[in-house]
C-alpha positions as a Markdown table, in Angstrom:
| # | Residue | x | y | z |
|---|---|---|---|---|
| 1 | Met | 68.7 | 114.5 | 107.5 |
| 2 | Glu | 67.4 | 116.3 | 110.4 |
| 3 | Pro | 69.3 | 118.6 | 112.5 |
| 4 | Gly | 71.1 | 117.1 | 115.5 |
| 5 | Thr | 70.9 | 113.7 | 113.7 |
| 6 | Arg | 74.2 | 111.4 | 114.9 |
| 7 | Val | 76.2 | 109.9 | 112.1 |
| 8 | Ala | 78.0 | 106.7 | 112.9 |
| 9 | Gly | 81.6 | 106.8 | 111.6 |
| 10 | Ile | 84.8 | 105.2 | 111.4 |
| 11 | Glu | 87.6 | 107.4 | 112.8 |
| 12 | Arg | 91.3 | 107.5 | 111.9 |
| 13 | Val | 94.0 | 109.5 | 113.6 |
| 14 | Val | 97.3 | 110.1 | 111.9 |
| 15 | Glu | 100.5 | 112.2 | 112.5 |
| 16 | Val | 102.3 | 113.7 | 109.5 |
| 17 | Pro | 105.4 | 115.7 | 109.3 |
| 18 | Phe | 105.0 | 119.5 | 109.8 |
| 19 | Asp | 108.5 | 120.6 | 110.9 |
| 20 | Ser | 108.9 | 122.3 | 107.4 |
| 21 | Gly | 105.9 | 124.5 | 108.2 |
| 22 | Glu | 103.8 | 123.0 | 105.4 |
| 23 | Ala | 101.4 | 120.1 | 104.6 |
| 24 | Val | 99.9 | 119.5 | 101.2 |
| 25 | Leu | 96.6 | 117.8 | 101.0 |
| 26 | Gly | 95.5 | 115.9 | 98.0 |
| 27 | Arg | 94.9 | 112.5 | 96.0 |
| 28 | His | 98.5 | 112.3 | 94.8 |
| 29 | Gln | 101.0 | 109.8 | 96.6 |
| 30 | Gly | 103.4 | 112.5 | 97.0 |
| 31 | Ala | 100.9 | 114.6 | 99.2 |
| 32 | Thr | 101.7 | 115.1 | 102.7 |
| 33 | Val | 98.2 | 113.9 | 103.6 |
| 34 | Glu | 97.0 | 111.6 | 100.8 |
| 35 | Leu | 93.1 | 111.6 | 100.4 |
| 36 | Pro | 92.0 | 108.8 | 98.0 |
| 37 | Phe | 89.0 | 110.2 | 96.9 |
| 38 | Pro | 88.1 | 111.2 | 92.9 |
| 39 | Ala | 86.8 | 114.6 | 93.7 |
| 40 | Val | 89.9 | 115.5 | 95.4 |
| 41 | Ser | 92.5 | 117.0 | 93.0 |
| 42 | Ala | 96.2 | 115.3 | 92.9 |
| 43 | Leu | 97.7 | 118.4 | 94.9 |
| 44 | His | 94.5 | 120.0 | 96.3 |
| 45 | Ala | 95.6 | 122.6 | 98.8 |
| 46 | Arg | 98.2 | 123.2 | 101.3 |
| 47 | Leu | 98.3 | 124.3 | 104.8 |
| 48 | Phe | 101.3 | 126.4 | 106.0 |
| 49 | Arg | 102.6 | 128.8 | 108.7 |
| 50 | Asp | 104.9 | 131.8 | 108.3 |
| 51 | Glu | 105.7 | 134.7 | 110.7 |
| 52 | Arg | 102.4 | 136.0 | 110.3 |
| 53 | Gly | 100.5 | 132.7 | 111.4 |
| 54 | Tyr | 98.7 | 130.1 | 109.6 |
| 55 | His | 97.5 | 130.0 | 106.1 |
| 56 | Ile | 95.4 | 127.9 | 103.6 |
| 57 | Glu | 95.9 | 128.0 | 99.9 |
| 58 | Asp | 93.9 | 126.2 | 97.0 |
| 59 | Leu | 96.5 | 124.7 | 94.6 |
| 60 | Gly | 94.2 | 125.2 | 91.5 |
| 61 | Ser | 91.9 | 122.2 | 92.3 |
| 62 | Ala | 89.1 | 121.2 | 90.2 |
| 63 | Asn | 86.5 | 121.4 | 92.8 |
| 64 | Gly | 87.7 | 124.2 | 95.0 |
| 65 | Thr | 88.9 | 124.8 | 98.5 |
| 66 | Trp | 86.1 | 126.5 | 100.8 |
| 67 | Leu | 87.0 | 128.4 | 104.0 |
| 68 | Gly | 83.7 | 128.5 | 106.0 |
| 69 | Arg | 81.1 | 129.0 | 103.1 |
| 70 | Arg | 83.5 | 131.1 | 100.8 |
| 71 | Arg | 85.2 | 129.6 | 97.9 |
| 72 | Leu | 89.1 | 130.6 | 98.0 |
| 73 | Pro | 90.5 | 132.1 | 94.9 |
| 74 | Pro | 93.2 | 129.6 | 93.5 |
| 75 | His | 96.8 | 130.3 | 94.5 |
| 76 | Leu | 95.9 | 133.2 | 96.9 |
| 77 | Ala | 96.8 | 132.2 | 100.4 |
| 78 | Glu | 94.4 | 133.4 | 103.3 |
| 79 | Ser | 95.0 | 133.5 | 107.1 |
| 80 | Ile | 93.1 | 130.6 | 108.9 |
| 81 | Ala | 92.0 | 131.0 | 112.6 |
| 82 | Ile | 91.4 | 128.5 | 115.2 |
| 83 | Gly | 88.1 | 126.8 | 114.8 |
| 84 | Glu | 87.8 | 127.7 | 111.3 |
| 85 | Thr | 86.6 | 124.9 | 108.8 |
| 86 | Val | 88.2 | 124.1 | 105.4 |
| 87 | Asn | 86.2 | 122.1 | 102.8 |
| 88 | Leu | 88.1 | 120.5 | 100.0 |
| 89 | Ala | 85.5 | 118.9 | 97.4 |
| 90 | Gly | 83.5 | 117.5 | 100.2 |
| 91 | Ile | 86.0 | 116.7 | 102.7 |
| 92 | Glu | 86.0 | 119.0 | 106.0 |
| 93 | Val | 89.1 | 120.0 | 107.8 |
| 94 | Arg | 88.8 | 121.7 | 111.1 |
| 95 | Phe | 91.8 | 123.8 | 112.1 |
| 96 | Asp | 92.1 | 123.5 | 116.1 |
| 97 | Gly | 95.6 | 125.3 | 116.5 |
| 98 | Glu | 98.9 | 124.0 | 118.3 |
| 99 | Leu | 99.1 | 121.6 | 120.7 |
| 100 | Pro | 102.6 | 122.3 | 122.1 |
| 101 | Asp | 102.6 | 119.5 | 124.7 |
| 102 | Ala | 102.1 | 116.7 | 122.1 |
| 103 | Ser | 104.8 | 115.4 | 119.9 |
| 104 | Pro | 104.6 | 113.0 | 116.7 |
| 105 | Gly | 105.1 | 109.3 | 117.0 |
| 106 | Gln | 103.0 | 108.9 | 120.3 |
| 107 | Ser | 100.0 | 107.9 | 118.7 |
| 108 | Gly | 98.1 | 107.4 | 115.6 |
| 109 | Glu | 99.2 | 105.9 | 112.2 |
| 110 | Gly | 101.6 | 107.3 | 109.7 |
| 111 | Thr | 100.7 | 108.8 | 106.3 |
| 112 | Ala | 102.3 | 106.1 | 104.3 |
| 113 | Thr | 99.2 | 103.7 | 105.3 |
| 114 | Leu | 96.6 | 106.2 | 105.9 |
| 115 | Ala | 95.4 | 106.1 | 102.4 |
| 116 | Arg | 95.3 | 102.3 | 102.3 |
| 117 | Arg | 93.4 | 102.4 | 105.6 |
| 118 | Leu | 90.8 | 104.9 | 104.5 |
| 119 | Val | 90.2 | 102.7 | 101.3 |
| 120 | His | 89.7 | 99.6 | 103.5 |
| 121 | Ala | 87.5 | 101.5 | 105.9 |
| 122 | Ile | 85.3 | 102.6 | 103.0 |
| 123 | Phe | 85.2 | 99.0 | 101.3 |
| 124 | Glu | 84.1 | 97.4 | 104.5 |
| 125 | Ala | 81.4 | 99.9 | 105.1 |
| 126 | Cys | 80.3 | 99.8 | 101.2 |
| 127 | Pro | 81.3 | 96.4 | 99.9 |
| 128 | Pro | 81.9 | 96.7 | 96.3 |
| 129 | Ala | 80.6 | 94.4 | 93.6 |
| 130 | Glu | 83.9 | 92.6 | 93.3 |
| 131 | Cys | 85.3 | 90.8 | 96.5 |
| 132 | Ala | 89.1 | 90.2 | 97.0 |
| 133 | Arg | 89.8 | 86.6 | 96.0 |
| 134 | Leu | 92.6 | 84.2 | 94.9 |
| 135 | Val | 91.8 | 82.7 | 91.3 |
| 136 | Val | 93.7 | 79.4 | 90.3 |
| 137 | Glu | 95.1 | 80.1 | 86.8 |
| 138 | Ala | 97.2 | 76.9 | 86.6 |
| 139 | Gly | 97.5 | 73.6 | 88.3 |
| 140 | Pro | 95.0 | 70.8 | 89.1 |
| 141 | Ala | 92.5 | 73.2 | 90.7 |
| 142 | Leu | 92.2 | 75.4 | 87.4 |
| 143 | Gly | 89.4 | 77.7 | 87.7 |
| 144 | Gln | 88.7 | 77.5 | 91.5 |
| 145 | Glu | 88.6 | 80.5 | 93.7 |
| 146 | Leu | 89.3 | 81.5 | 97.0 |
| 147 | Val | 87.0 | 84.5 | 98.2 |
| 148 | Leu | 88.6 | 86.4 | 101.1 |
| 149 | Leu | 85.3 | 87.6 | 102.1 |
| 150 | Ala | 86.0 | 87.9 | 106.0 |
| 151 | Cys | 88.6 | 90.6 | 107.0 |
| 152 | Asn | 91.5 | 89.8 | 109.3 |
| 153 | Arg | 90.6 | 85.8 | 108.9 |
| 154 | Val | 93.5 | 83.4 | 108.2 |
| 155 | Phe | 92.6 | 81.5 | 104.9 |
| 156 | Thr | 94.8 | 78.3 | 104.6 |
| 157 | Val | 95.8 | 76.6 | 101.0 |
| 158 | Gly | 97.1 | 73.1 | 100.9 |
| 159 | Arg | 96.4 | 69.6 | 100.3 |
| 160 | Gly | 94.6 | 68.9 | 103.6 |
| 161 | Asp | 90.9 | 68.6 | 103.7 |
| 162 | Leu | 90.6 | 71.3 | 106.3 |
| 163 | Cys | 92.2 | 74.1 | 104.3 |
| 164 | Asp | 90.1 | 76.7 | 102.9 |
| 165 | Leu | 91.3 | 75.8 | 99.3 |
| 166 | Val | 92.2 | 72.1 | 98.8 |
| 167 | Leu | 94.6 | 71.7 | 96.2 |
| 168 | Ala | 95.0 | 68.2 | 94.6 |
| 169 | Asp | 98.7 | 69.0 | 93.8 |
| 170 | Asp | 101.4 | 66.4 | 94.8 |
| 171 | Asp | 104.2 | 69.3 | 95.4 |
| 172 | Val | 101.9 | 71.3 | 97.9 |
| 173 | Ser | 102.2 | 70.5 | 101.6 |
| 174 | Arg | 99.1 | 69.6 | 103.5 |
| 175 | Glu | 99.0 | 73.3 | 105.1 |
| 176 | His | 101.2 | 75.2 | 102.5 |
| 177 | Ala | 100.4 | 78.8 | 102.8 |
| 178 | Ala | 98.0 | 81.2 | 104.6 |
| 179 | Phe | 96.4 | 84.5 | 103.3 |
| 180 | Glu | 94.8 | 87.3 | 105.4 |
| 181 | Arg | 93.0 | 90.3 | 104.1 |
| 182 | Gly | 93.4 | 93.3 | 106.7 |
| 183 | Ala | 93.6 | 97.1 | 106.6 |
| 184 | Glu | 97.2 | 96.9 | 105.0 |
| 185 | Gly | 96.2 | 94.5 | 102.0 |
| 186 | Ile | 96.5 | 91.0 | 101.4 |
| 187 | Val | 99.2 | 89.3 | 103.1 |
| 188 | Val | 100.6 | 85.9 | 102.5 |
| 189 | Arg | 102.7 | 83.6 | 104.5 |
| 190 | Asp | 104.5 | 80.3 | 104.0 |
| 191 | Leu | 103.5 | 77.9 | 106.6 |
| 192 | Glu | 106.8 | 76.2 | 106.6 |
| 193 | Ser | 106.1 | 74.1 | 103.4 |
| 194 | Lys | 108.5 | 71.7 | 101.8 |
| 195 | Asn | 108.6 | 73.7 | 98.4 |
| 196 | Gly | 108.1 | 77.1 | 99.5 |
| 197 | Val | 106.0 | 80.1 | 98.2 |
| 198 | Glu | 106.8 | 82.1 | 95.4 |
| 199 | Val | 105.5 | 85.6 | 94.6 |
| 200 | Gly | 106.2 | 86.9 | 91.0 |
| 201 | Gly | 108.8 | 84.2 | 90.6 |
| 202 | Ser | 110.7 | 84.7 | 93.7 |
| 203 | Arg | 110.6 | 82.7 | 96.9 |
| 204 | Ile | 109.3 | 84.4 | 100.0 |
| 205 | Ala | 110.4 | 84.5 | 103.6 |
| 206 | Gly | 108.0 | 85.4 | 106.3 |
| 207 | Ala | 105.1 | 87.6 | 105.4 |
| 208 | Arg | 104.5 | 89.4 | 102.2 |
| 209 | Ile | 102.0 | 91.8 | 101.1 |
| 210 | Leu | 100.3 | 91.3 | 97.8 |
| 211 | Arg | 99.3 | 93.6 | 95.0 |
| 212 | Asp | 96.3 | 93.4 | 92.7 |
| 213 | Gly | 97.3 | 91.4 | 89.7 |
| 214 | Glu | 100.3 | 89.6 | 91.3 |
| 215 | Trp | 100.6 | 85.9 | 91.3 |
| 216 | Val | 101.4 | 83.5 | 93.8 |
| 217 | Arg | 103.1 | 79.8 | 93.1 |
| 218 | Val | 102.7 | 76.9 | 95.6 |
| 219 | Gly | 103.8 | 73.6 | 94.1 |
| 220 | Glu | 102.5 | 73.3 | 90.4 |
| 221 | Thr | 99.5 | 75.8 | 91.3 |
| 222 | Arg | 99.5 | 79.3 | 90.3 |
| 223 | Leu | 97.0 | 81.9 | 92.2 |
| 224 | Arg | 96.3 | 85.2 | 90.8 |
| 225 | Val | 95.5 | 88.0 | 93.2 |
| 226 | Val | 92.4 | 90.1 | 92.9 |
| 227 | Asp | 92.4 | 93.0 | 95.4 |
| 228 | Pro | 89.8 | 95.5 | 94.4 |
| 229 | Glu | 91.0 | 98.1 | 97.4 |
| 230 | Glu | 94.7 | 98.0 | 96.0 |
| 231 | Arg | 93.5 | 98.6 | 92.3 |
| 232 | Tyr | 91.1 | 101.6 | 93.6 |
| 233 | Leu | 94.0 | 103.2 | 95.4 |
| 234 | Arg | 96.4 | 102.7 | 92.4 |
| 235 | Gln | 93.6 | 104.6 | 90.3 |
| 236 | Met | 93.5 | 107.3 | 92.6 |
| 237 | Arg | 97.1 | 108.0 | 92.6 |
| 238 | Ser | 97.4 | 107.6 | 88.8 |
| 239 | Gly | 94.4 | 109.6 | 87.9 |
| 240 | Glu | 95.1 | 113.2 | 86.5 |
| 241 | Asp | 92.0 | 115.0 | 86.9 |
| 242 | Ala | 89.5 | 115.1 | 89.7 |
| 243 | Leu | 86.0 | 114.2 | 88.9 |
| 244 | Pro | 83.8 | 117.3 | 89.0 |
| 245 | Val | 81.1 | 117.5 | 91.7 |
| 246 | Gln | 78.5 | 120.1 | 92.7 |
| 247 | Glu | 79.5 | 122.8 | 95.1 |
| 248 | Pro | 80.6 | 121.0 | 98.2 |
| 249 | Leu | 78.5 | 122.0 | 101.2 |
| 250 | Pro | 80.3 | 123.2 | 104.3 |
| 251 | Ser | 78.0 | 121.0 | 106.6 |
| 252 | Ala | 79.8 | 117.8 | 107.6 |
| 253 | Ala | 76.3 | 116.1 | 108.0 |
| 254 | Ser | 75.5 | 117.0 | 104.2 |
| 255 | Leu | 78.3 | 114.6 | 103.0 |
| 256 | Val | 76.0 | 111.7 | 103.8 |
| 257 | Thr | 73.9 | 112.7 | 101.1 |
| 258 | Thr | 76.3 | 114.3 | 98.7 |
| 259 | Ala | 79.1 | 111.8 | 98.9 |
| 260 | Pro | 81.5 | 111.6 | 96.0 |
| 261 | Lys | 81.4 | 108.5 | 94.0 |
| 262 | Ala | 84.8 | 106.2 | 93.3 |
| 263 | Val | 84.6 | 104.1 | 90.3 |
| 264 | Leu | 86.6 | 100.9 | 90.2 |
| 265 | Ser | 88.2 | 99.5 | 87.1 |
| 266 | Ser | 86.8 | 96.2 | 85.6 |
| 267 | Ser | 87.7 | 93.8 | 82.8 |
| 268 | Val | 84.4 | 94.7 | 81.4 |
| 269 | Pro | 84.3 | 98.6 | 81.1 |
| 270 | Ser | 80.6 | 98.9 | 80.7 |
| 271 | Arg | 80.0 | 97.3 | 84.2 |
| 272 | Leu | 81.8 | 99.2 | 86.6 |
| 273 | Pro | 81.1 | 98.7 | 90.3 |
| 274 | Val | 80.8 | 101.8 | 92.2 |
| 275 | Val | 81.8 | 102.7 | 95.8 |
| 276 | Ala | 80.3 | 105.7 | 97.7 |
| 277 | Ser | 82.3 | 107.5 | 99.9 |
| 278 | Ala | 82.2 | 110.2 | 102.5 |
| 279 | Ile | 84.8 | 111.6 | 104.8 |
| 280 | Ala | 84.8 | 114.4 | 107.5 |
| 281 | Ile | 88.3 | 115.6 | 108.8 |
| 282 | Thr | 89.2 | 117.1 | 111.9 |
| 283 | Thr | 92.7 | 118.6 | 111.9 |
| 284 | Leu | 94.8 | 119.4 | 115.1 |
| 285 | Phe | 98.2 | 121.2 | 114.3 |
| 286 | Leu | 101.2 | 120.5 | 116.5 |
| 287 | Ala | 104.5 | 122.7 | 116.6 |
| 288 | Leu | 106.4 | 119.5 | 115.5 |
| 289 | Gly | 103.6 | 117.6 | 113.6 |
| 290 | Leu | 100.1 | 117.6 | 112.1 |
| 291 | Val | 97.6 | 115.2 | 113.7 |
| 292 | Leu | 94.4 | 114.4 | 111.7 |
| 293 | Ala | 91.5 | 112.8 | 113.1 |
| 294 | Leu | 89.2 | 111.3 | 110.3 |
| 295 | Ala | 85.7 | 110.0 | 110.7 |
| 296 | Leu | 83.9 | 108.3 | 107.8 |
| 297 | Pro | 80.0 | 108.7 | 108.2 |
| 298 | Phe | 77.8 | 106.3 | 106.7 |
């Protein structure tokens, strides 16, 4: 890539608690800032402040934490100055100091949904081999599938000819249920059907986010949920070790060519679809909170 080349990206802004004076970055669900990428360790690094100022510490990560062009020794905190850049296994974090006039909760999204939204953005930019879908596992339409290819589009299931998945099931209403795939996951809603919608054996009221592998019953028809995004995020949270990568380069532009690769599970282990991911992160610290502006270059 030539110097000065502009990289199109997807940006995310998130506010995280920082009143304790510490924020842990890592792949584990318990991290303050969850980064669902295989090269990131479960608990990779921490940013904290004390009476001497702000510091960065590598928590014994597999692929290291870099301050500028220098790799930090594990478990040895070092001061970080305004404008300095930290690199976590290819993820850049720039420290921009305090913003005393801002307060958490005014903008951005919470950390609870950050990881899922990051995964969603990556999958939208680099579609995997396996698409989100509903598979009929029991009922008159056994074997049929409803592929949820379009994001933020409502897909209807019912007996009506205009439904996206038509079921010749006498216990199914003409428009029985609606499914929609978005940044939060796959959501199902009961369209005021006569016999209702069950998820995992329990009847739902209103909307319900579905997990990969769950099943939904409408009438005598049972649908299995296939959600590669949710499965990927679950793998990132459960993995013990980070995948090794070459020494991360401090340049954000270099992430385009040295992006870590995330492997999704499959029913056939020898045929694993691969998703390439790259992310550059800019961090802004507040006196009461931590604001992250995230851009995914592709």
